[in-house]
Coordinates of C-alpha atoms in Angstrom, one line a residue:
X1 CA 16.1 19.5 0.9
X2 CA 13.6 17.2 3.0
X3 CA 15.1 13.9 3.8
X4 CA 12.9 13.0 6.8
X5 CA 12.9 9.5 7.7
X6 CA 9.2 7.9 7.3
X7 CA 7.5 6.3 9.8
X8 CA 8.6 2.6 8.9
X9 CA 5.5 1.1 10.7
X10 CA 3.1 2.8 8.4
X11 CA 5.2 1.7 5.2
X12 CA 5.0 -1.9 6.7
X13 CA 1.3 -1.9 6.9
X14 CA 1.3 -0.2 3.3
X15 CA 3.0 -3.4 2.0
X16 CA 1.1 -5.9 3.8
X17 CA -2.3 -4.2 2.9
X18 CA -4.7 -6.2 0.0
X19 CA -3.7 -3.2 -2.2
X20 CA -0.1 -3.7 -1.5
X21 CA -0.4 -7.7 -2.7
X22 CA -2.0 -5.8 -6.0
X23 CA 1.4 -4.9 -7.3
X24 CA 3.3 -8.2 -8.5
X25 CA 0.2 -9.0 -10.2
X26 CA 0.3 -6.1 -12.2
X27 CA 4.0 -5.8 -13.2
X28 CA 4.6 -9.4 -13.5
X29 CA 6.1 -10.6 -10.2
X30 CA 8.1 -7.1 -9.5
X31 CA 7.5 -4.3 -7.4
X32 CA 8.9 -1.3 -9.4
X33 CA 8.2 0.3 -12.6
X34 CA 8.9 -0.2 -16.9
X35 CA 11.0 0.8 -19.1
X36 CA 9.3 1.4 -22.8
X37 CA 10.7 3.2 -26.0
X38 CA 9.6 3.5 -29.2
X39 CA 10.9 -0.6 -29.8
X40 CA 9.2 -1.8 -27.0
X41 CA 6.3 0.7 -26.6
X42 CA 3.6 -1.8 -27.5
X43 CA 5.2 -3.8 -24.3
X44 CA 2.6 -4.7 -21.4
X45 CA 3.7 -3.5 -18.2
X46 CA 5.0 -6.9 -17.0
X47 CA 7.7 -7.0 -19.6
X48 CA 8.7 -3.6 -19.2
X49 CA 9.0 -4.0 -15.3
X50 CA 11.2 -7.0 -16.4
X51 CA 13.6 -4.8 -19.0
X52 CA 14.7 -2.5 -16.3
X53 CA 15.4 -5.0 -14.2
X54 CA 17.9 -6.5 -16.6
X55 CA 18.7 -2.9 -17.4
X56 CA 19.5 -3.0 -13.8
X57 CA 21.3 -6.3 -13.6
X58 CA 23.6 -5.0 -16.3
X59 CA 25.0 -2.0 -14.5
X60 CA 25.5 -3.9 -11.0
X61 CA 29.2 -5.1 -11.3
X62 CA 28.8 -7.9 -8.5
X63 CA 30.7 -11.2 -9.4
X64 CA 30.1 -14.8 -8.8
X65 CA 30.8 -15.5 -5.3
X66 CA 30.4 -11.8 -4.4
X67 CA 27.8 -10.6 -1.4
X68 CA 25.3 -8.0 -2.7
X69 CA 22.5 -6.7 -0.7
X70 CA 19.3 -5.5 -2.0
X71 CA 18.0 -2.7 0.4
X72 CA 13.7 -2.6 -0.3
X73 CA 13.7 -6.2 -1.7
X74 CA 9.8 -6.2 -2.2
X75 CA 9.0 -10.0 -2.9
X76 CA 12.0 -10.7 -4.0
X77 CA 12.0 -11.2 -8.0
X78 CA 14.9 -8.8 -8.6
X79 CA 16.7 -10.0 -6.2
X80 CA 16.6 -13.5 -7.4
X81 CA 17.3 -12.7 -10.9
X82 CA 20.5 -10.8 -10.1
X83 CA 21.7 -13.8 -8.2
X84 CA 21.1 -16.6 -11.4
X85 CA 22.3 -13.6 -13.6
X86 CA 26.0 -13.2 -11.6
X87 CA 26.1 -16.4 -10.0
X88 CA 26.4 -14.2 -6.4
X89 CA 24.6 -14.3 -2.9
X90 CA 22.0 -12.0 -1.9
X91 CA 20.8 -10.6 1.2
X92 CA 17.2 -8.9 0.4
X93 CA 15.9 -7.0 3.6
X94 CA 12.1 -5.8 3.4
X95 CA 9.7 -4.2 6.2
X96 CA 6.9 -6.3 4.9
X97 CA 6.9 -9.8 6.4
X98 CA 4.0 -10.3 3.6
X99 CA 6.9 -9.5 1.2
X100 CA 9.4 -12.2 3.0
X101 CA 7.3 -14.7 3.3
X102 CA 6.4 -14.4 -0.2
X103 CA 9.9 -13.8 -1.0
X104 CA 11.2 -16.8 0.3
X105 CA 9.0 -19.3 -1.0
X106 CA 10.2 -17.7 -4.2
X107 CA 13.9 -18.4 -3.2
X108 CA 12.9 -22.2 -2.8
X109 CA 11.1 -23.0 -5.8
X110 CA 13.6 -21.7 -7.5
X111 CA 16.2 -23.6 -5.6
X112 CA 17.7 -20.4 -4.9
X113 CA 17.4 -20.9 -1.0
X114 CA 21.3 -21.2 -0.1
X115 CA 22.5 -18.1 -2.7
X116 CA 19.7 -15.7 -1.7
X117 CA 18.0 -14.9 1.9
X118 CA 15.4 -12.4 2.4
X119 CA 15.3 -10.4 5.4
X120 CA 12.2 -9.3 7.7
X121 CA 13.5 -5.6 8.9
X122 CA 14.4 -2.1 8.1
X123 CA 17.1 -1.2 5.3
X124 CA 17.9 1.6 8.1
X125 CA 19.1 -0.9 10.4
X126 CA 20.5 -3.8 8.8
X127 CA 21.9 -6.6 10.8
X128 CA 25.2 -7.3 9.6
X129 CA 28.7 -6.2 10.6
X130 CA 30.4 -3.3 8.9
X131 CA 31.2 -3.9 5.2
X132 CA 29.9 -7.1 4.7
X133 CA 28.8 -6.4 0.8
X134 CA 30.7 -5.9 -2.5
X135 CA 27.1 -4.3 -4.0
X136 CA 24.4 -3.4 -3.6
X137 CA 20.6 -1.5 -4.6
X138 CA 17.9 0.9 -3.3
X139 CA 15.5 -0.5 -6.3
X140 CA 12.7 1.9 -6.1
X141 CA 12.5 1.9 -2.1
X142 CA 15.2 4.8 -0.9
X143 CA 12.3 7.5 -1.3
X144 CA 10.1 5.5 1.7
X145 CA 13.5 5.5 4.0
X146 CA 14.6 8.9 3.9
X147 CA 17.8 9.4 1.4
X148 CA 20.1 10.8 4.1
X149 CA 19.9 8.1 6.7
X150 CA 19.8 5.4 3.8
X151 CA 23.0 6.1 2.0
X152 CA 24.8 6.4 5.4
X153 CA 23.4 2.6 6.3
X154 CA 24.4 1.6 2.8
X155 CA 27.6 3.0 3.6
X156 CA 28.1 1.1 6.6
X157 CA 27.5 -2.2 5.1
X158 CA 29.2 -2.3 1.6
X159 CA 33.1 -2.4 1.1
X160 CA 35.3 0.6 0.2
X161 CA 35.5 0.5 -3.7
X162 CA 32.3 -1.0 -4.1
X163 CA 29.2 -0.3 -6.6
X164 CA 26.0 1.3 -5.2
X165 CA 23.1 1.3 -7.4
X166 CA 19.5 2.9 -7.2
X167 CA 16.5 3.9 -8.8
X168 CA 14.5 6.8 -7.5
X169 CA 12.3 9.6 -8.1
X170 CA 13.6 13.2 -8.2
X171 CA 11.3 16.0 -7.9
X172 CA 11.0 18.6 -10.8
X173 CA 10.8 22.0 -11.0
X174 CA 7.0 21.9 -10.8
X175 CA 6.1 19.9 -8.7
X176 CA 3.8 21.3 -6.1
X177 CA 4.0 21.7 -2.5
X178 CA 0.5 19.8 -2.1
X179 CA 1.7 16.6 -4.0
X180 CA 4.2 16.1 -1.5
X181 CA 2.2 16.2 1.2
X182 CA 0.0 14.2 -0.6
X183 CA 2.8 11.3 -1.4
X184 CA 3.6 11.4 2.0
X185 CA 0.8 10.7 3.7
X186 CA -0.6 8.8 1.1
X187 CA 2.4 6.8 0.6
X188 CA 4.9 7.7 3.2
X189 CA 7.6 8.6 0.7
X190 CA 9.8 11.6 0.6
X191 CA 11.5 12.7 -2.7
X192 CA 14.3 14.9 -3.5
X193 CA 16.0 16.5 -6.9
X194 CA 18.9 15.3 -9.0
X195 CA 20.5 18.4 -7.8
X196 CA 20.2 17.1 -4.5
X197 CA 22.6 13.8 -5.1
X198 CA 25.9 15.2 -5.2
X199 CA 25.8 16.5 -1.6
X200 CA 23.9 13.6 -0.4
X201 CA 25.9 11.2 -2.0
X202 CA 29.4 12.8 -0.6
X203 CA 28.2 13.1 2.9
X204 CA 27.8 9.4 2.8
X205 CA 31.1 8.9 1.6
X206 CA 30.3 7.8 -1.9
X207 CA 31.2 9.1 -5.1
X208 CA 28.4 9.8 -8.0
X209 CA 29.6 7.7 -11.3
X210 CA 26.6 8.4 -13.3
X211 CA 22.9 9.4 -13.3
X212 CA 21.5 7.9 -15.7
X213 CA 17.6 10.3 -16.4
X214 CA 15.3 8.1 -18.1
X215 CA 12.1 10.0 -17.3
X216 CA 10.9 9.6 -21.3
X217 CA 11.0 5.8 -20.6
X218 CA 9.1 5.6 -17.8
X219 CA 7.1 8.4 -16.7
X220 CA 4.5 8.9 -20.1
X221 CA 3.8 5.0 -20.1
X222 CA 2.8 4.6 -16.4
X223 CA -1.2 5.9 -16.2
X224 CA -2.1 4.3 -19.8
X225 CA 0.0 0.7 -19.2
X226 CA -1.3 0.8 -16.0
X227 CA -5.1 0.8 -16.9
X228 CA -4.1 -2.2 -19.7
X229 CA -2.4 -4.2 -16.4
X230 CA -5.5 -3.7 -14.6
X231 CA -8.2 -4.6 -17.4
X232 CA -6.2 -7.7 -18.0
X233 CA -5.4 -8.8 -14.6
X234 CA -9.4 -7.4 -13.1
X235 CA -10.3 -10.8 -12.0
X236 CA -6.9 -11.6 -9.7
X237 CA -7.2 -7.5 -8.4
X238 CA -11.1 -8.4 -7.3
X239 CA -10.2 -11.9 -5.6
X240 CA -7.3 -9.8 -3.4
X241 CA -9.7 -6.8 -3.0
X242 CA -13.0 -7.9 -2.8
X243 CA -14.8 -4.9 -1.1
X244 CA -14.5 -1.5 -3.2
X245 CA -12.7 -3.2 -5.6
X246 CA -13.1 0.4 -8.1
X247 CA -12.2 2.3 -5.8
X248 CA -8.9 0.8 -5.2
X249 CA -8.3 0.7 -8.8
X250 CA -8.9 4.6 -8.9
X251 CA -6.5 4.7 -6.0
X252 CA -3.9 3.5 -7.5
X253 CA -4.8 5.3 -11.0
X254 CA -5.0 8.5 -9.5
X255 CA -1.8 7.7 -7.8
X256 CA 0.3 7.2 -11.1
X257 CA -1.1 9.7 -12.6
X258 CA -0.1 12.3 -10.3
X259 CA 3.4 11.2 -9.7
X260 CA 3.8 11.1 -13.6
X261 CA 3.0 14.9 -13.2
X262 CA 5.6 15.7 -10.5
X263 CA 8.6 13.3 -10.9
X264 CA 10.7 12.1 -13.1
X265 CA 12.8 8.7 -13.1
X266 CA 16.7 8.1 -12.7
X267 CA 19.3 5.3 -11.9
X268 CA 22.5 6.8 -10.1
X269 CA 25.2 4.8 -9.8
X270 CA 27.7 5.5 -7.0
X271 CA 31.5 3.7 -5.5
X272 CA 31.6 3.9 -1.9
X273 CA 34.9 5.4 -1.0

């Protein structure tokens, strides 16, 4: 099991790349994937990025009043929903200042400024004293931190008897040895398997509730919503990236497409003990 920890300058200037400002344009303000069935199949990929957050916002059991972090806050959308949702405060931490600043200016148009503050630093390191949270989330961002040093931080900061939540990525049994290497230099992210959480989740002193695989939901969709996204959204992607706009887009096509191929798509829930 390879849970190395990535180099978190090299994710930083990932995020706050042109091609890393491309993503809220595509999924409609978030930085993380759909959800689609056969109800909602005809959905573009902004209102599917939307359902599993409120999938999301569902299972977190954080209550008005309560602290919640949100570990890989992006810019910020999820973590702002949550806190209207559940009347809480939130503490979003990203390495991308591009994501903070953008974040934040969120936070106060929404008037959201004294209930949720984003963060410029590493979910590795967070600065806060021990168990300072009642909840919290690794919303598609554990698999650029490495999973072993992550839970342990996420131990650190949330309360005995509290609710972890995440989305990740897990390996299957074919992906190959060359798309790893692939996602992490490409990407600086390290997966792992669903058989892996048990023992990961237990050295870090939490207890597995549920995994919850929804791989149907979100892996078939992502190449063929993602080439809609673009074809409606062209003219914003070739304002951000102006030179070699096409080959960005095949980038980040080829990109999906691969990682539909090797992974599949889970939300564990977890109490720290």
């Amino acid at each position: 099991m390879q849970t190395a920890i990535a180099d978190v300058e090299k994710v930083a200037t990932l995020y706050d790349s042109a091609e890393g400002q491309v993503g809220p344009i595509l999924f409609g303000g978030h930085m993380h994937w759909g959800y689609w069935d056969e109800v909602t199949g005809e959905g573009n990929f902004a209102n599917a990025a939307e359902r599993l957050a409120q999938i999301m916002i569902a299972k977190a059991p954080i209550k008005a009043g309560q602290k919640f972090i949100d570990m890989g806050c992006g810019f910020g959308e999820s973590a702002l929903k949550l806190a209207k949702a559940k009347g809480c405060f939130v503490d979003g931490i990203t390495i991308s200042k591009e994501q903070q600043l953008s974040a934040i200016t969120r936070a106060e148009a929404e008037q959201l400024q004294e209930r949720v503050r984003f963060i410029h630093g590493s979910a590795l390191n967070i600065p806060c004293e021990d168990q300072s949270y009642d909840g919290g989330w690794f919303f598609e961002s554990i698999f650029h931190m490495g999973h072993r040093k992550a839970l342990h931080e996420a131990a650190r900061v949330l309360k005995p008897g509290s609710t972890l939540l995440l989305t990740d990525l897990p390996l299957l049994p074919e992906s190959t040895e060359a798309f790893k290497e692939f996602v992490w230099e490409h990407i600086h992210s390290r997966f792992v398997s669903r058989e892996d959480y048990p023992e990961l989740l237990a050295e870090a002193e939490f207890e597995l509730i549920e995994i919850d695989d929804i791989t149907d939901n979100v892996m078939p969709w992502l190449e063929p919503k993602l080439k809609e996204a673009i074809e409606l959204h062209r003219p914003q992607v070739e304002a951000i990236i102006p030179n070699d706009t096409e080959k960005a887009i095949d980038d980040w096509l080829y990109l999906f497409e691969y990682m539909s191929e090797n992974l599949g798509y889970m939300i564990v829930m977890a109490k720290k003990l």
